[in-house]
Short mmCIF file of C-alpha atoms (C1' of nucleotides) in Angstrom, two decimals:
data_model
loop_
_atom_site.label_atom_id
_atom_site.label_comp_id
_atom_site.label_asym_id
_atom_site.label_seq_id
_atom_site.Cartn_x
_atom_site.Cartn_y
_atom_site.Cartn_z
CA UNK A 460 14.88 -4.53 34.13
CA UNK A 461 13.83 -1.53 32.06
CA UNK A 462 12.56 1.47 34.02
CA UNK A 463 8.98 0.96 32.71
CA UNK A 464 8.29 4.64 32.71
CA UNK A 465 4.78 6.10 32.84
CA UNK A 466 1.37 5.09 34.11
CA UNK A 467 0.68 1.39 33.83
CA UNK A 468 -2.83 2.09 32.49
CA UNK A 469 -1.39 4.11 29.65
CA UNK A 470 1.06 1.41 28.66
CA UNK A 471 -1.69 -1.16 28.79
CA UNK A 472 -4.13 0.86 26.69
CA UNK A 473 -1.55 1.69 24.03
CA UNK A 474 -0.40 -1.91 23.79
CA UNK A 475 -3.96 -3.20 23.49
CA UNK A 476 -4.85 -0.64 20.83
CA UNK A 477 -1.77 -1.46 18.76
CA UNK A 478 -2.31 -5.18 18.95
CA UNK A 479 -5.96 -4.75 18.07
CA UNK A 480 -5.13 -2.62 15.05
CA UNK A 481 -2.54 -5.03 13.73
CA UNK A 482 -4.72 -8.11 14.09
CA UNK A 483 -7.73 -6.39 12.55
CA UNK A 484 -5.75 -5.09 9.60
CA UNK A 485 -4.46 -8.57 8.86
CA UNK A 486 -8.00 -9.90 8.96
CA UNK A 487 -9.95 -7.24 7.09
CA UNK A 488 -7.59 -4.67 5.64
CA UNK A 489 -6.87 -1.20 6.94
CA UNK A 490 -9.58 0.61 5.03
CA UNK A 491 -12.42 -1.52 6.39
CA UNK A 492 -11.68 -0.87 10.03
CA UNK A 493 -13.53 1.64 12.21
CA UNK A 494 -12.10 3.15 15.35
CA UNK A 495 -14.85 1.40 17.25
CA UNK A 496 -13.70 -1.98 15.91
CA UNK A 497 -10.30 -1.33 17.37
CA UNK A 498 -11.52 -0.25 20.79
CA UNK A 499 -13.97 -3.11 20.86
CA UNK A 500 -11.27 -5.70 20.25
CA UNK A 501 -8.99 -3.94 22.72
CA UNK A 502 -11.88 -3.92 25.17
CA UNK A 503 -11.55 -0.20 25.82
CA UNK A 504 -13.91 2.73 25.53
CA UNK A 505 -13.92 4.63 22.26
CA UNK A 506 -13.02 7.85 24.04
CA UNK A 507 -9.83 6.23 25.29
CA UNK A 508 -8.64 5.83 21.74
CA UNK A 509 -8.86 9.55 21.11
CA UNK A 510 -7.01 10.37 24.30
CA UNK A 511 -3.96 8.54 22.90
CA UNK A 512 -4.14 8.99 19.14
CA UNK A 513 -5.72 11.60 16.91
CA UNK A 514 -7.06 9.03 14.46
CA UNK A 515 -6.52 5.66 12.81
CA UNK A 516 -3.64 6.96 10.69
CA UNK A 517 -1.89 8.24 13.76
CA UNK A 518 -2.04 4.86 15.45
CA UNK A 519 -0.74 3.06 12.37
CA UNK A 520 1.97 5.66 12.02
CA UNK A 521 3.22 5.08 15.55
CA UNK A 522 3.32 1.33 15.09
CA UNK A 523 5.36 1.77 11.94
CA UNK A 524 7.67 4.40 13.37
CA UNK A 525 8.54 2.22 16.34
CA UNK A 526 9.30 -0.69 14.04
CA UNK A 527 11.52 1.44 11.83
CA UNK A 528 13.43 2.88 14.74
CA UNK A 529 14.10 -0.53 16.23
CA UNK A 530 15.28 -1.83 12.86
CA UNK A 531 17.56 1.15 12.31
CA UNK A 532 18.98 0.76 15.79
CA UNK A 533 19.83 -2.86 15.12
CA UNK A 534 21.17 -2.27 11.62
CA UNK A 535 23.38 0.73 12.23
CA UNK A 536 26.42 -1.13 13.60
CA UNK A 537 26.16 -3.87 10.95
CA UNK A 538 26.07 -1.52 7.98
CA UNK A 539 29.45 -0.01 8.72
CA UNK A 540 31.09 -3.44 8.83
CA UNK A 541 29.30 -4.55 5.67
CA UNK A 542 30.97 -1.80 3.66
CA UNK A 543 34.30 -3.63 4.06
CA UNK A 544 33.10 -6.88 2.55
CA UNK A 545 29.97 -8.92 1.85
CA UNK A 546 28.87 -10.16 5.23
CA UNK A 547 25.16 -10.27 4.55
CA UNK A 548 24.58 -9.49 8.19
CA UNK A 549 22.23 -6.55 7.65
CA UNK A 550 19.88 -8.71 5.60
CA UNK A 551 19.96 -11.46 8.17
CA UNK A 552 19.19 -8.98 10.92
CA UNK A 553 16.19 -7.61 9.04
CA UNK A 554 14.82 -11.10 8.52
CA UNK A 555 15.31 -11.86 12.19
CA UNK A 556 13.58 -8.69 13.22
CA UNK A 557 10.72 -9.42 10.83
CA UNK A 558 10.48 -12.91 12.24
CA UNK A 559 10.06 -11.51 15.73
CA UNK A 560 7.59 -8.82 14.71
CA UNK A 561 5.90 -10.91 12.08
CA UNK A 562 2.41 -9.39 12.22
CA UNK A 563 3.49 -5.75 12.26
CA UNK A 564 5.83 -6.42 9.37
CA UNK A 565 3.04 -8.06 7.42
CA UNK A 566 0.91 -4.98 7.83
CA UNK A 567 3.69 -2.80 6.50
CA UNK A 568 4.72 -5.09 3.66
CA UNK A 569 1.16 -5.53 2.43
CA UNK A 570 1.17 -1.82 1.77
CA UNK A 571 -1.68 -1.04 4.16
CA UNK A 572 -2.28 2.66 4.64
CA UNK A 573 -1.97 3.35 0.95
CA UNK A 574 1.62 2.16 0.90
CA UNK A 575 3.07 5.05 2.89
CA UNK A 576 4.79 2.84 5.43
CA UNK A 577 6.14 0.46 2.83
CA UNK A 578 7.52 3.28 0.71
CA UNK A 579 9.20 4.71 3.77
CA UNK A 580 10.81 1.38 4.61
CA UNK A 581 12.02 0.83 1.05
CA UNK A 582 13.38 4.34 0.88
CA UNK A 583 15.36 3.99 4.09
CA UNK A 584 16.82 0.63 3.07
CA UNK A 585 17.70 1.92 -0.40
CA UNK A 586 19.53 4.88 1.05
CA UNK A 587 21.49 2.60 3.34
CA UNK A 588 22.31 0.14 0.55
CA UNK A 589 23.49 2.88 -1.79
CA UNK A 590 25.74 4.21 0.95
CA UNK A 591 27.23 0.77 1.55
CA UNK A 592 27.83 0.23 -2.17
CA UNK A 593 29.57 3.55 -2.54
CA UNK A 594 31.69 2.99 0.54
CA UNK A 595 32.60 -0.47 -0.72
CA UNK A 596 33.63 0.83 -4.13
CA UNK A 597 35.80 3.37 -2.38
CA UNK A 598 37.27 0.80 -0.01
CA UNK A 599 38.24 -1.68 -2.71
CA UNK A 600 39.05 0.88 -5.39
CA UNK A 601 36.59 -0.46 -7.95
CA UNK A 602 34.09 1.40 -10.13
CA UNK A 603 30.53 0.06 -10.31
CA UNK A 604 29.54 -1.13 -13.78
CA UNK A 605 25.94 -0.11 -13.14
CA UNK A 606 24.48 3.05 -11.61
CA UNK A 607 24.59 2.67 -7.83
CA UNK A 608 21.02 4.00 -7.57
CA UNK A 609 19.75 1.19 -9.79
CA UNK A 610 21.91 -1.32 -7.96
CA UNK A 611 20.50 -0.30 -4.60
CA UNK A 612 16.88 -0.23 -5.80
CA UNK A 613 17.19 -3.69 -7.30
CA UNK A 614 18.90 -5.17 -4.26
CA UNK A 615 16.34 -3.78 -1.84
CA UNK A 616 13.55 -4.85 -4.18
CA UNK A 617 14.81 -8.42 -4.04
CA UNK A 618 14.97 -8.42 -0.26
CA UNK A 619 11.58 -6.89 0.28
CA UNK A 620 9.89 -9.08 -2.28
CA UNK A 621 11.30 -12.26 -0.80
CA UNK A 622 10.59 -11.03 2.70
CA UNK A 623 6.97 -10.45 1.73
CA UNK A 624 6.62 -14.00 0.50
CA UNK A 625 8.48 -15.40 3.48
CA UNK A 626 6.24 -13.63 5.99
CA UNK A 627 2.99 -14.71 4.37
CA UNK A 628 4.00 -18.32 3.77
CA UNK A 629 2.56 -20.77 6.26
CA UNK A 630 4.30 -22.67 7.68
CA UNK A 631 7.53 -20.70 7.59
CA UNK A 632 9.38 -22.30 4.69
CA UNK A 633 12.96 -21.44 5.70
CA UNK A 634 14.96 -20.21 8.66
CA UNK A 635 16.14 -16.60 8.58
CA UNK A 636 19.67 -17.91 8.01
CA UNK A 637 18.60 -20.04 5.06
CA UNK A 638 16.65 -17.31 3.18
CA UNK A 639 19.38 -14.82 3.75
CA UNK A 640 21.97 -17.15 2.33
CA UNK A 641 19.85 -17.89 -0.74
CA UNK A 642 19.19 -14.24 -1.29
CA UNK A 643 22.83 -13.31 -0.97
CA UNK A 644 24.05 -16.12 -3.18
CA UNK A 645 21.52 -15.30 -5.83
CA UNK A 646 22.16 -11.62 -5.68
CA UNK A 647 25.95 -11.83 -5.79
CA UNK A 648 26.29 -14.56 -8.42
CA UNK A 649 23.22 -13.75 -10.48
CA UNK A 650 20.25 -15.61 -11.88
CA UNK A 651 22.19 -17.32 -14.63
CA UNK A 652 24.14 -19.23 -12.03
CA UNK A 653 21.11 -19.62 -9.74
CA UNK A 654 19.04 -21.13 -12.53
CA UNK A 655 21.61 -23.90 -12.81
CA UNK A 656 23.64 -22.80 -15.83
CA UNK A 657 27.43 -22.99 -16.00
CA UNK A 658 29.80 -20.33 -17.26
CA UNK A 659 29.11 -16.76 -18.26
CA UNK A 660 25.64 -15.45 -19.10
CA UNK A 661 24.84 -14.65 -22.74
CA UNK A 662 25.06 -11.07 -23.91
CA UNK A 663 21.80 -9.31 -23.17
CA UNK A 664 19.57 -8.83 -26.17
CA UNK A 665 21.28 -11.53 -28.24
CA UNK A 666 19.05 -14.15 -29.78
CA UNK A 667 19.17 -17.73 -28.61
CA UNK A 668 20.50 -18.93 -25.30
CA UNK A 669 22.99 -21.26 -23.75
CA UNK A 670 23.79 -24.59 -25.29
CA UNK A 671 21.11 -27.18 -24.92
CA UNK A 672 21.97 -30.48 -23.34
CA UNK B 484 -10.04 2.27 -36.13
CA UNK B 485 -11.57 0.47 -33.17
CA UNK B 486 -15.33 -0.05 -33.29
CA UNK B 487 -15.90 2.57 -30.55
CA UNK B 488 -18.82 0.69 -29.12
CA UNK B 489 -21.44 2.28 -26.84
CA UNK B 490 -22.91 5.70 -26.22
CA UNK B 491 -20.47 8.53 -26.69
CA UNK B 492 -21.63 10.18 -23.45
CA UNK B 493 -20.83 7.04 -21.50
CA UNK B 494 -17.34 6.77 -22.93
CA UNK B 495 -16.75 10.41 -22.19
CA UNK B 496 -17.95 10.24 -18.58
CA UNK B 497 -15.97 7.11 -17.80
CA UNK B 498 -12.82 8.54 -19.30
CA UNK B 499 -13.18 11.79 -17.39
CA UNK B 500 -13.81 10.01 -14.11
CA UNK B 501 -10.80 7.76 -14.55
CA UNK B 502 -8.49 10.59 -15.44
CA UNK B 503 -9.78 12.64 -12.55
CA UNK B 504 -9.21 9.81 -10.10
CA UNK B 505 -5.68 9.15 -11.28
CA UNK B 506 -4.60 12.77 -11.19
CA UNK B 507 -6.16 13.35 -7.79
CA UNK B 508 -4.56 10.25 -6.31
CA UNK B 509 -1.15 11.38 -7.50
CA UNK B 510 -1.71 14.77 -5.91
CA UNK B 511 -3.32 13.88 -2.59
CA UNK B 512 -3.32 10.12 -2.11
CA UNK B 513 -6.23 7.75 -2.50
CA UNK B 514 -7.51 7.96 1.06
CA UNK B 515 -7.95 11.73 1.04
CA UNK B 516 -10.22 11.85 -1.97
CA UNK B 517 -14.00 12.17 -1.83
CA UNK B 518 -16.31 11.08 -4.61
CA UNK B 519 -17.30 14.70 -4.99
CA UNK B 520 -13.67 15.69 -5.60
CA UNK B 521 -13.58 13.29 -8.50
CA UNK B 522 -16.81 14.46 -10.10
CA UNK B 523 -15.82 18.05 -9.55
CA UNK B 524 -12.54 17.63 -11.40
CA UNK B 525 -14.27 15.61 -14.11
CA UNK B 526 -16.90 18.35 -14.29
CA UNK B 527 -19.76 15.91 -13.91
CA UNK B 528 -22.66 15.57 -11.49
CA UNK B 529 -22.10 13.41 -8.45
CA UNK B 530 -25.05 11.22 -9.40
CA UNK B 531 -23.32 10.39 -12.66
CA UNK B 532 -20.50 8.78 -10.77
CA UNK B 533 -22.84 6.34 -9.08
CA UNK B 534 -24.50 5.42 -12.36
CA UNK B 535 -21.13 4.07 -13.57
CA UNK B 536 -19.36 2.80 -10.46
CA UNK B 537 -20.58 1.57 -7.11
CA UNK B 538 -17.90 3.47 -5.18
CA UNK B 539 -14.33 4.78 -5.20
CA UNK B 540 -12.86 1.32 -4.86
CA UNK B 541 -14.83 0.13 -7.84
CA UNK B 542 -13.46 2.91 -10.02
CA UNK B 543 -9.88 2.26 -8.93
CA UNK B 544 -10.43 -1.44 -9.47
CA UNK B 545 -11.54 -0.91 -13.06
CA UNK B 546 -8.58 1.28 -13.86
CA UNK B 547 -6.25 -1.35 -12.50
CA UNK B 548 -7.99 -4.26 -14.17
CA UNK B 549 -7.80 -2.62 -17.55
CA UNK B 550 -4.12 -1.97 -17.08
CA UNK B 551 -3.45 -5.54 -16.05
CA UNK B 552 -5.38 -6.97 -18.95
CA UNK B 553 -3.55 -4.85 -21.47
CA UNK B 554 -0.20 -5.81 -19.96
CA UNK B 555 -1.08 -9.50 -19.97
CA UNK B 556 -2.23 -9.26 -23.57
CA UNK B 557 1.07 -7.74 -24.59
CA UNK B 558 3.20 -10.08 -22.52
CA UNK B 559 1.60 -13.39 -23.38
CA UNK B 560 3.37 -13.97 -26.72
CA UNK B 561 6.72 -12.81 -25.36
CA UNK B 562 6.74 -15.10 -22.34
CA UNK B 563 6.59 -18.25 -24.42
CA UNK B 564 9.62 -17.19 -26.45
CA UNK B 565 11.51 -16.14 -23.32
CA UNK B 566 11.39 -19.66 -21.95
CA UNK B 567 13.79 -20.75 -24.72
CA UNK B 568 16.50 -18.25 -23.82
CA UNK B 569 17.09 -14.95 -22.08
CA UNK B 570 15.57 -12.38 -24.41
CA UNK B 571 14.56 -9.85 -21.78
CA UNK B 572 11.66 -8.89 -24.00
CA UNK B 573 8.94 -9.24 -21.37
CA UNK B 574 10.71 -6.79 -19.09
CA UNK B 575 11.22 -4.34 -21.88
CA UNK B 576 7.56 -4.57 -22.83
CA UNK B 577 6.47 -3.87 -19.26
CA UNK B 578 8.68 -0.81 -19.08
CA UNK B 579 7.31 0.41 -22.40
CA UNK B 580 3.76 -0.09 -21.25
CA UNK B 581 4.49 1.71 -18.00
CA UNK B 582 6.07 4.53 -19.95
CA UNK B 583 2.89 4.96 -21.96
CA UNK B 584 0.57 4.67 -18.97
CA UNK B 585 2.88 6.45 -16.58
CA UNK B 586 0.30 7.99 -14.24
CA UNK B 587 -1.86 4.92 -13.86
CA UNK B 588 1.23 2.84 -13.17
CA UNK B 589 2.38 5.31 -10.57
CA UNK B 590 -0.92 4.95 -8.76
CA UNK B 591 -0.55 1.19 -8.70
CA UNK B 592 3.14 1.11 -7.79
CA UNK B 593 2.72 3.55 -4.94
CA UNK B 594 0.45 0.97 -3.38
CA UNK B 595 -2.63 3.19 -3.32
CA UNK B 596 -5.78 1.40 -2.25
CA UNK B 597 -3.98 -0.34 0.59
CA UNK B 598 -1.67 -2.14 -1.82
CA UNK B 599 -4.27 -4.46 -3.31
CA UNK B 600 -3.49 -3.52 -6.88
CA UNK B 601 0.25 -3.72 -6.37
CA UNK B 602 0.03 -7.11 -4.72
CA UNK B 603 -2.06 -8.33 -7.61
CA UNK B 604 0.48 -7.09 -10.13
CA UNK B 605 3.40 -8.64 -8.28
CA UNK B 606 1.55 -11.90 -7.91
CA UNK B 607 0.75 -12.14 -11.60
CA UNK B 608 4.32 -11.34 -12.65
CA UNK B 609 5.75 -13.79 -10.13
CA UNK B 610 3.54 -16.56 -11.41
CA UNK B 611 4.64 -15.83 -14.95
CA UNK B 612 8.31 -15.65 -14.02
CA UNK B 613 8.18 -18.93 -12.11
CA UNK B 614 6.56 -20.58 -15.10
CA UNK B 615 9.27 -19.27 -17.42
CA UNK B 616 12.03 -20.42 -15.08
CA UNK B 617 10.59 -23.90 -14.84
CA UNK B 618 10.06 -24.17 -18.58
CA UNK B 619 13.61 -22.96 -19.13
CA UNK B 620 15.06 -25.50 -16.74
CA UNK B 621 13.12 -28.18 -18.58
CA UNK B 622 14.17 -26.89 -21.99
CA UNK B 623 17.88 -26.78 -21.23
CA UNK B 624 17.93 -29.77 -18.91
CA UNK B 625 19.37 -27.93 -15.93
CA UNK B 626 18.31 -27.98 -12.27
CA UNK B 627 17.91 -24.63 -10.48
CA UNK B 628 20.38 -24.20 -7.64
CA UNK B 629 17.84 -22.10 -5.72
CA UNK B 630 14.11 -22.63 -5.13
CA UNK B 631 12.24 -21.36 -8.19
CA UNK B 632 9.73 -19.59 -5.96
CA UNK B 633 12.49 -17.53 -4.37
CA UNK B 634 14.09 -16.93 -7.73
CA UNK B 635 10.87 -15.59 -9.18
CA UNK B 636 10.06 -13.39 -6.17
CA UNK B 637 13.50 -11.86 -6.22
CA UNK B 638 13.50 -11.23 -9.95
CA UNK B 639 10.07 -9.60 -9.91
CA UNK B 640 11.06 -7.61 -6.84
CA UNK B 641 14.02 -6.18 -8.71
CA UNK B 642 11.92 -5.20 -11.68
CA UNK B 643 9.14 -3.61 -9.69
CA UNK B 644 11.48 -1.74 -7.41
CA UNK B 645 13.46 -0.28 -10.28
CA UNK B 646 10.28 0.46 -12.19
CA UNK B 647 8.96 2.37 -9.19
CA UNK B 648 12.05 4.53 -9.07
CA UNK B 649 12.09 4.98 -12.83
CA UNK B 650 8.47 6.16 -12.94
CA UNK B 651 8.86 8.69 -10.15
CA UNK B 652 12.17 10.13 -11.32
CA UNK B 653 11.91 13.42 -13.11
CA UNK B 654 13.14 13.82 -15.75
CA UNK B 655 13.09 10.23 -16.94
CA UNK B 656 16.65 9.09 -16.29
CA UNK B 657 16.92 6.30 -18.86
CA UNK B 658 15.15 4.95 -21.93
CA UNK B 659 13.10 1.79 -21.47
CA UNK B 660 15.78 -0.06 -23.45
CA UNK B 661 18.56 1.21 -21.21
CA UNK B 662 16.92 0.30 -17.87
CA UNK B 663 15.91 -3.08 -19.15
CA UNK B 664 19.44 -3.84 -20.23
CA UNK B 665 20.88 -2.75 -16.89
CA UNK B 666 18.34 -4.78 -15.01
CA UNK B 667 18.97 -7.87 -17.09
CA UNK B 668 22.72 -7.58 -16.92
CA UNK B 669 22.65 -7.09 -13.19
CA UNK B 670 20.19 -9.86 -12.60
CA UNK B 671 21.94 -12.45 -14.77
CA UNK B 672 25.53 -11.72 -13.76
CA UNK B 673 24.91 -10.66 -10.18
CA UNK B 674 25.86 -7.78 -7.95
CA UNK B 675 29.44 -8.87 -7.48
CA UNK B 676 30.08 -8.27 -11.14
CA UNK B 677 27.81 -5.20 -11.24
CA UNK B 678 29.64 -3.58 -8.36
CA UNK B 679 32.82 -3.71 -10.42
CA UNK B 680 34.59 -6.74 -8.97
CA UNK B 681 36.34 -9.38 -11.08
CA UNK B 682 36.13 -13.12 -10.68
CA UNK B 683 33.89 -15.20 -8.47
CA UNK B 684 32.05 -13.82 -5.46
CA UNK B 685 33.27 -14.84 -2.00
CA UNK B 686 31.47 -17.63 -0.16
CA UNK B 687 28.51 -16.19 1.66
CA UNK B 688 29.04 -15.77 5.37
CA UNK B 689 32.81 -15.89 5.19
CA UNK B 690 34.67 -13.09 6.90
CA UNK B 691 36.59 -10.53 4.90
CA UNK B 692 36.03 -9.77 1.24
CA UNK B 693 37.78 -9.59 -2.07
CA UNK B 694 41.37 -8.50 -2.33
CA UNK B 695 41.92 -4.83 -1.85
CA UNK B 696 43.70 -2.87 -4.54
"C1'" DC C 788 -37.39 13.65 -36.17
"C1'" DC C 789 -38.18 10.80 -31.88
"C1'" DA C 790 -37.83 7.18 -28.65
"C1'" DA C 791 -34.28 5.73 -25.65
"C1'" DT C 792 -30.67 6.64 -22.86
"C1'" DG C 793 -27.67 9.45 -20.05
"C1'" DC C 794 -26.89 13.54 -17.24
"C1'" DT C 795 -28.29 16.80 -13.63
"C1'" DG C 796 -29.09 19.11 -9.07
"C1'" DG C 797 -31.26 18.58 -5.05
"C1'" DA C 798 -33.14 16.04 -1.16
"C1'" DC C 799 -32.79 12.06 1.86
"C1'" DA C 800 -31.41 8.71 5.62
"C1'" DG C 801 -27.56 6.35 7.47
"C1'" DC C 802 -23.11 5.87 9.33
"C1'" DG C 803 -18.54 6.91 11.12
"C1'" DT C 804 -15.80 10.68 13.06
"C1'" DG C 805 -13.95 13.54 16.44
"C1'" DT C 806 -15.16 16.38 20.64
"C1'" DC C 807 -16.88 16.94 25.12
"C1'" DT C 808 -18.81 15.92 29.48
"C1'" DA C 809 -19.20 14.16 34.55
"C1'" DG C 810 -18.39 10.48 37.31
"C1'" DA C 811 -16.08 6.00 38.38
"C1'" DA C 812 -11.72 3.56 38.71
"C1'" DA C 813 -6.80 2.93 39.06
"C1'" DC C 814 -2.60 4.91 39.94
"C1'" DA C 815 2.06 6.64 42.37
"C1'" DG C 816 3.99 8.37 46.40
"C1'" DT C 817 3.90 8.93 51.06
"C1'" DA D 251 -3.79 2.71 54.08
"C1'" DC D 252 -4.64 7.50 52.53
"C1'" DT D 253 -4.87 11.04 49.12
"C1'" DG D 254 -4.39 13.99 45.30
"C1'" DT D 255 -3.79 13.08 40.48
"C1'" DT D 256 -4.48 10.85 36.23
"C1'" DT D 257 -6.89 7.80 33.25
"C1'" DC D 258 -10.91 5.39 31.70
"C1'" DT D 259 -15.73 5.29 30.60
"C1'" DA D 260 -20.42 5.76 28.57
"C1'" DG D 261 -23.23 8.64 26.37
"C1'" DA D 262 -24.58 12.70 23.74
"C1'" DC D 263 -23.45 15.94 20.10
"C1'" DA D 264 -22.66 18.23 15.44
"C1'" DC D 265 -20.54 17.39 11.32
"C1'" DG D 266 -19.24 15.52 6.82
"C1'" DC D 267 -19.35 11.98 3.48
"C1'" DT D 268 -21.87 8.17 1.39
"C1'" DG D 269 -25.02 5.98 -1.51
"C1'" DT D 270 -29.93 6.21 -3.21
"C1'" DC D 271 -33.67 8.30 -5.36
"C1'" DC D 272 -36.26 11.39 -8.23
"C1'" DA D 273 -38.17 14.54 -11.94
"C1'" DG D 274 -36.72 17.16 -15.62
"C1'" DC D 275 -33.49 18.38 -19.17
"C1'" DA D 276 -29.93 17.18 -22.91
"C1'" DT D 277 -27.80 14.18 -26.08
"C1'" DT D 278 -27.72 10.30 -28.63
"C1'" DG D 279 -28.21 6.81 -32.55
"C1'" DG D 280 -31.18 5.30 -35.98
#
DNA sequence: CCAATGCTGGACAGCGTGTCTAGAAACAGT
DNA sequence: ACTGTTTCTAGACACGCTGTCCAGCATTGG
């Protein structure tokens, strides 16, 4: 299998510390955790913590960085293909990844660590989405009716917001495939359609609404 | 004007402490601020801080609570009306409020304080949105094609995400009216339309995309 | 004007942090 | 199985920030 590089003790200690941090954050919140709480749960000496990480922030940072890198690695090939159509595969992949790394994702999406990690995630996804939108416009020779920046922000906002809910819901309300399809349908066709109305949405700002049945 | 209840010194101290907190958080982040930093910027004694608030979290909490209450107060009448159509007025009002209270909103939307405040805001807006969607479905006799919970999460996610971007952008890229209209158009008609395509979106999951020009 | 209330600086104990030690334990390679 | 190397450990340390208290001064509203 994988080369499993490095001292086994080091791998063990790091893994225990990470798991301890994640579980404690989910229970009590990042701010209320002392380094000693982490080492206690990991069943390691406090000094060991400081031989691996400079402080609590460092540990959280590493957890988040690893997650991000893995996600990027998985997404990269899918994003290129998505620019030629509307496959929805990148969203699905993110939901799958989140499903596998549920707890770590929950820590990030709750905004623990004063939201740094979450902002970073949103920023990276927004960048990627904007790039896809631009490439798509180029590919199909169309001009976006709305600023691509706004488009990307909104699209990522939808995903993240639904992902948040999906990760915290117990039991898991939908399969990754099912949420992704909902999200994509809703996003592409719009809320007017999703709410159950027929035809074209009313002009924004106009008084009144659709015909009443 | 308003009754201006209470000792003038108290009002002054509280106002100074709140302003100091907000500006410091925007500069350095919530976690890196000591109580003494706050009192120093407010030009007050450290003991004064503790005669008004129990700790840093308490102060942040009050700032956030006040903001929430004001927003709720402003939104309440608009939400009822919105259930009868698609006025977009609640969104506009939130953007206006955020525009007035820019700094405080930025603190919340950045997820400072381990995201508690932001989660609270999102939760409240989601609740409200879900209620509006349900009332609307009732009013017009339609059945939502997608789970109302998901609908509400996604819609609020869009708003918050765009609001985040809009508050941090410098100079302000759009008027509150302009962003709101974009957001509403996009959300109602969907990304397929917003991206510049004509006609109906492709079936989700299908290979390929729209016709190429 | 004055009684009540708020503000002040300084002193205090308590707690968590991050560093450092010397010795015990576990490791990888032979 | 042996051995030189690395990691883990408990405990001690100084430091900085917290939250509380006080006695005296300043500002307030009536």
